[in-house]
Coordinates of C-alpha atoms in Angstrom, one line a residue:
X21 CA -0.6 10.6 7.1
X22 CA -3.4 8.0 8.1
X23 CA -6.4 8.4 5.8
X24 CA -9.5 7.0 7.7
X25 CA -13.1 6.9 6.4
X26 CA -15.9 6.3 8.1
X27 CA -19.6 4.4 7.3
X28 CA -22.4 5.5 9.0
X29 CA -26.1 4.4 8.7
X30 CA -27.1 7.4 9.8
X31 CA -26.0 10.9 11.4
X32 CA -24.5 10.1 14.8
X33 CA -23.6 6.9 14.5
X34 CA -19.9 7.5 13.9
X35 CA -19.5 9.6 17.3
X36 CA -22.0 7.1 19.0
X37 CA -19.9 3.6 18.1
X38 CA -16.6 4.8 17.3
X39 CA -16.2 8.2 18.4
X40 CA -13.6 7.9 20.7
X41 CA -11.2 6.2 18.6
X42 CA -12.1 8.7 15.7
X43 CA -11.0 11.6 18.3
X44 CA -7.5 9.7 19.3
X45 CA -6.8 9.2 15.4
X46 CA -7.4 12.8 14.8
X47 CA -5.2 13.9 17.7
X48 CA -2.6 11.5 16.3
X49 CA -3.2 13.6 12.9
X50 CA -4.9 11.1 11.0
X51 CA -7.4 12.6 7.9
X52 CA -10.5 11.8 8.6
X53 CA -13.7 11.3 6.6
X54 CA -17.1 10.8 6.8
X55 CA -19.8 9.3 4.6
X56 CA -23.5 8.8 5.8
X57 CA -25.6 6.2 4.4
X58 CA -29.2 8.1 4.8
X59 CA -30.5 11.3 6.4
X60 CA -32.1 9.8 9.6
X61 CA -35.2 11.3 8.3
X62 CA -37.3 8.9 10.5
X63 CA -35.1 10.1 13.6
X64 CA -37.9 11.2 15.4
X65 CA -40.4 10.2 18.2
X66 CA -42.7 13.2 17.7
X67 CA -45.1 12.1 14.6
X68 CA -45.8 16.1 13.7
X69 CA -42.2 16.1 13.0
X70 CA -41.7 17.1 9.2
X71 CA -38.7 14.4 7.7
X72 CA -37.4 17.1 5.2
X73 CA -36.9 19.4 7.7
X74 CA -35.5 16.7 10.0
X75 CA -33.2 15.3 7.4
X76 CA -32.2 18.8 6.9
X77 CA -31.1 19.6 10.5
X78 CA -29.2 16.5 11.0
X79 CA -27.3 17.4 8.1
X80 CA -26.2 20.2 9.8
X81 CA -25.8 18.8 13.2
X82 CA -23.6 16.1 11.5
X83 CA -21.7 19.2 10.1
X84 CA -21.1 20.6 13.9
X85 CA -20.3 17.4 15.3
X86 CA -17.8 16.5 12.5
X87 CA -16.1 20.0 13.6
X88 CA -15.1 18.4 17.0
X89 CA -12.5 15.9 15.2
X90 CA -11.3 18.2 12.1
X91 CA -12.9 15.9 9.7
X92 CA -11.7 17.0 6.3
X93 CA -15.3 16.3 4.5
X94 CA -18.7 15.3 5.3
X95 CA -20.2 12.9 2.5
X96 CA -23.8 12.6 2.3
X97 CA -25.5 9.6 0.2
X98 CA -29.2 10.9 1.3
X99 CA -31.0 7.4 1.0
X100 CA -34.3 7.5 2.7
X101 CA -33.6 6.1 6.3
X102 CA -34.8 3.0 7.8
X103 CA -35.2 1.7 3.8
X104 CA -30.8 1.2 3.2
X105 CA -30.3 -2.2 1.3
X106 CA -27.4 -3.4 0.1
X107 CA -27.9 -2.8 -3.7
X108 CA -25.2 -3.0 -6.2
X109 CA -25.7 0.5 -6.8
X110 CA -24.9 1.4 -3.3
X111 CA -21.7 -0.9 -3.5
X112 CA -20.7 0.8 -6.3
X113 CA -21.0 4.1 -5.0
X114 CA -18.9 3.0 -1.6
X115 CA -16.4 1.8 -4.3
X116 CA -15.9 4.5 -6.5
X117 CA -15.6 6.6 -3.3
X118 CA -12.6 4.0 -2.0
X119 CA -11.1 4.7 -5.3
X120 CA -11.2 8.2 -5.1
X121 CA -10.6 9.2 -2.0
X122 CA -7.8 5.9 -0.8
X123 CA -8.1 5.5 2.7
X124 CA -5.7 3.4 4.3
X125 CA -8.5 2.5 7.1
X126 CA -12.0 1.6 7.0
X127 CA -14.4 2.3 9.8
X128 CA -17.7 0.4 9.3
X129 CA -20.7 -1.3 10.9
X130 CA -20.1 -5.1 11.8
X131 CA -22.3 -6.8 9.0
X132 CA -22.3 -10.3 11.0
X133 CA -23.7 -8.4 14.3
X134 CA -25.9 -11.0 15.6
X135 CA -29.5 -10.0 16.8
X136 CA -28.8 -6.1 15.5
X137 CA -32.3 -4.7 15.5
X138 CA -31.4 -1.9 13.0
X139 CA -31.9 -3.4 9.2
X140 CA -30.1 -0.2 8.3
X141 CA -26.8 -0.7 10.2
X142 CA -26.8 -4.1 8.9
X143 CA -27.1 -3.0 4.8
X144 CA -24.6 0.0 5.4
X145 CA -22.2 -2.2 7.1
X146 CA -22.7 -5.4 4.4
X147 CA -22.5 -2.6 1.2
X148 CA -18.9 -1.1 3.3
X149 CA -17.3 -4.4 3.4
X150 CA -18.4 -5.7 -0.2
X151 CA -17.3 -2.4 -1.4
X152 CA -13.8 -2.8 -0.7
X153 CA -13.7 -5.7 -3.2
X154 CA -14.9 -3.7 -6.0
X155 CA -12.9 -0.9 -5.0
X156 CA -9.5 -2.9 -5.5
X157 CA -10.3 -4.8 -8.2
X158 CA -9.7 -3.4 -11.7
X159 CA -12.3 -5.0 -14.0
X160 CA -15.1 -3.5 -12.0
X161 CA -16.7 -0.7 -12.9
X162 CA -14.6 0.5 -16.5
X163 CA -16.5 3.5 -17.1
X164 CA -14.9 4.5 -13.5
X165 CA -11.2 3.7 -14.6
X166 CA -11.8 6.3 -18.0
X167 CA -12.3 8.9 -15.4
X168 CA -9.1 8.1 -13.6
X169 CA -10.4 6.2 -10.5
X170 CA -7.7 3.5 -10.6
X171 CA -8.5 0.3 -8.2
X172 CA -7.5 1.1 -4.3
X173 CA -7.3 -1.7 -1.7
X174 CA -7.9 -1.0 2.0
X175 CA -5.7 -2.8 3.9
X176 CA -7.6 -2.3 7.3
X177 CA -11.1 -3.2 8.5
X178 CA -12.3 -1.9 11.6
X179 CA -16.0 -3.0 12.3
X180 CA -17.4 -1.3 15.3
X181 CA -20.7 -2.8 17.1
X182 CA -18.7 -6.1 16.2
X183 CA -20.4 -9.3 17.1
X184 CA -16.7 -10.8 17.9
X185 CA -14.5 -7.7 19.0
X186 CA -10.6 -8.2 18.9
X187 CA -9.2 -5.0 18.8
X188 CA -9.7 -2.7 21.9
X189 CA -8.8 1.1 21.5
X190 CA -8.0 3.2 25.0
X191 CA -10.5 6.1 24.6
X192 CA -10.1 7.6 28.4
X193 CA -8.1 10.5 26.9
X194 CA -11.0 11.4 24.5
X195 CA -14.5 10.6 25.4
X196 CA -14.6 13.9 26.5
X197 CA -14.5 15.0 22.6
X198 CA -17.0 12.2 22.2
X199 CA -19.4 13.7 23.9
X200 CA -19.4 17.5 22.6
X201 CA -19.4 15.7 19.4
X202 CA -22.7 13.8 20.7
X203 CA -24.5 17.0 22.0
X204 CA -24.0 18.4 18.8
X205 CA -27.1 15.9 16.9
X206 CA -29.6 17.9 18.9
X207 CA -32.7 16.3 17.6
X208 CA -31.6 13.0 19.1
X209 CA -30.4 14.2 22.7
X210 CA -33.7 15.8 24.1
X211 CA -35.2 13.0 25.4
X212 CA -32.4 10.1 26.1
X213 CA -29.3 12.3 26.6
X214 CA -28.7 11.1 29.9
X215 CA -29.1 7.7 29.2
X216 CA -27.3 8.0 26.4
X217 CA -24.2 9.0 27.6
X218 CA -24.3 6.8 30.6
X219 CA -25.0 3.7 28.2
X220 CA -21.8 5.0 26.3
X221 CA -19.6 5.4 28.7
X222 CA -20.8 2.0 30.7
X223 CA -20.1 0.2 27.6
X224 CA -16.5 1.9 26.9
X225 CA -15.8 1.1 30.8
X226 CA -16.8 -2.6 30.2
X227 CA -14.6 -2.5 27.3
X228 CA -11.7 -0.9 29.2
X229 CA -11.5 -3.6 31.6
X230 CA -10.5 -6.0 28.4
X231 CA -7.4 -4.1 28.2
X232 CA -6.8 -2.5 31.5
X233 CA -8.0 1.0 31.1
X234 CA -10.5 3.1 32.2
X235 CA -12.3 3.0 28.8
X236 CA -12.1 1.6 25.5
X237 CA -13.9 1.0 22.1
X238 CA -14.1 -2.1 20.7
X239 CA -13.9 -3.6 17.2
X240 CA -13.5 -6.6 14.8
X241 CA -10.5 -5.8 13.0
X242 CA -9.0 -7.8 9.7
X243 CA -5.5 -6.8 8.1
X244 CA -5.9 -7.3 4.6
X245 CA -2.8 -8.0 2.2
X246 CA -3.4 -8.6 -1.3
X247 CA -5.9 -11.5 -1.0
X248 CA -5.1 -12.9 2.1
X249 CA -6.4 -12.1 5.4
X250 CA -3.1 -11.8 7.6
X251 CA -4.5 -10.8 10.4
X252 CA -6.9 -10.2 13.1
X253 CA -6.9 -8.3 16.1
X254 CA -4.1 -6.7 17.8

């Protein structure tokens, strides 16, 4: 069985860039799991909104939505959102998590996105890929290995909001799972739903002409063996 994990910035993000291809690897019966960067505790237009209580809520949204794919566990880092850097603490948690929980495939924000606007996005993609070199290498972290967390290399790389996409994923058959999984982070569908979803699905129809389908996700992918890059793409 396929183990994928999944970076997210924030609640949502998963199902927003990558939720189709998360809902066509869990109807191929892939294991799927999620770990969240931050709490979106800033997620809010309304400034009476109260961020504990926000963070709080989209924890449990995050919990519904996750329902929609059969994701097999939910793992929350709770850093304060809109402040995510790329610390060697934060690598080291992404590592230790690698080690731990070995998934074959790695779903992550594009850290080279040019002109990304979200400085969050940016550090949780950036701490996802350096991770992975911690994770397989065995002289990191030593306390770690005394507590059985042996070195695990991914061997794929999907980045999604990719500055360079080569890898092109027919969702037609599932952005209908996509979207009950989007409708399920409440707080952040009042006001944009419908643009939302018609931003979504024009952006997975643009990316389904690439390939020849009605619509498609799109990523940077690299095949890692050992050391070596050997390949990218399809």
């Amino acid at each position: 069985m396929t183990r994928v994990l999944g970076v997210g910035a924030h609640p949502d993000d998963l199902e927003w860039y990558a939720g189709g291809t998360i809902g066509k690897f869990a109807r191929e019966g892939a294991e799927i799991i999620f770990l969240i960067c931050t709490d979106g505790d800033k997620g809010s237009y309304d400034p009476q909104t109260d961020s504990a209580q926000l963070a709080a809520q989209r924890r449990i949204e995050q919990g519904n939505a996750a329902k929609e794919f059969g994701v097999s566990e939910i793992i929350f880092l709770g850093y304060a959102d809109g402040e995510l850097q790329p610390t060697l603490g934060l690598r080291k948690q992404l590592a230790l998590i690698y080690r731990k929980y070995q998934p074959d495939l790695l779903l992550a924000f594009d850290p080279w996105k040019r002109y990304e606007l979200h400085p969050d996005h940016l550090a949780a993609g950036r701490a996802a890929v350096d991770a992975r070199i911690a994770a397989k290498m065995p002289l990191f972290y030593p306390d770690a290995r005394e507590q059985g967390l042996a070195a695990w290399a991914i061997g794929e790389l999907w980045l999604f909001n990719a500055d360079a996409p080569n890898h092109f994923i027919d969702v037609s058959a599932t952005m209908e799972m996509q979207r009950h999984a989007l409708e399920q982070h409440r707080s952040q569908t009042t006001v944009w739903d419908q643009a939302a979803r018609a931003f979504i699905e024009n952006q997975a129809r643009e990316n389904g002409r690439a390939i020849g389908m009605d619509y498609a996700e799109a990523f940077r992918r690299i095949v890692i063996e050992g050391a070596l890059v050997v390949a990218q793409g399809t």
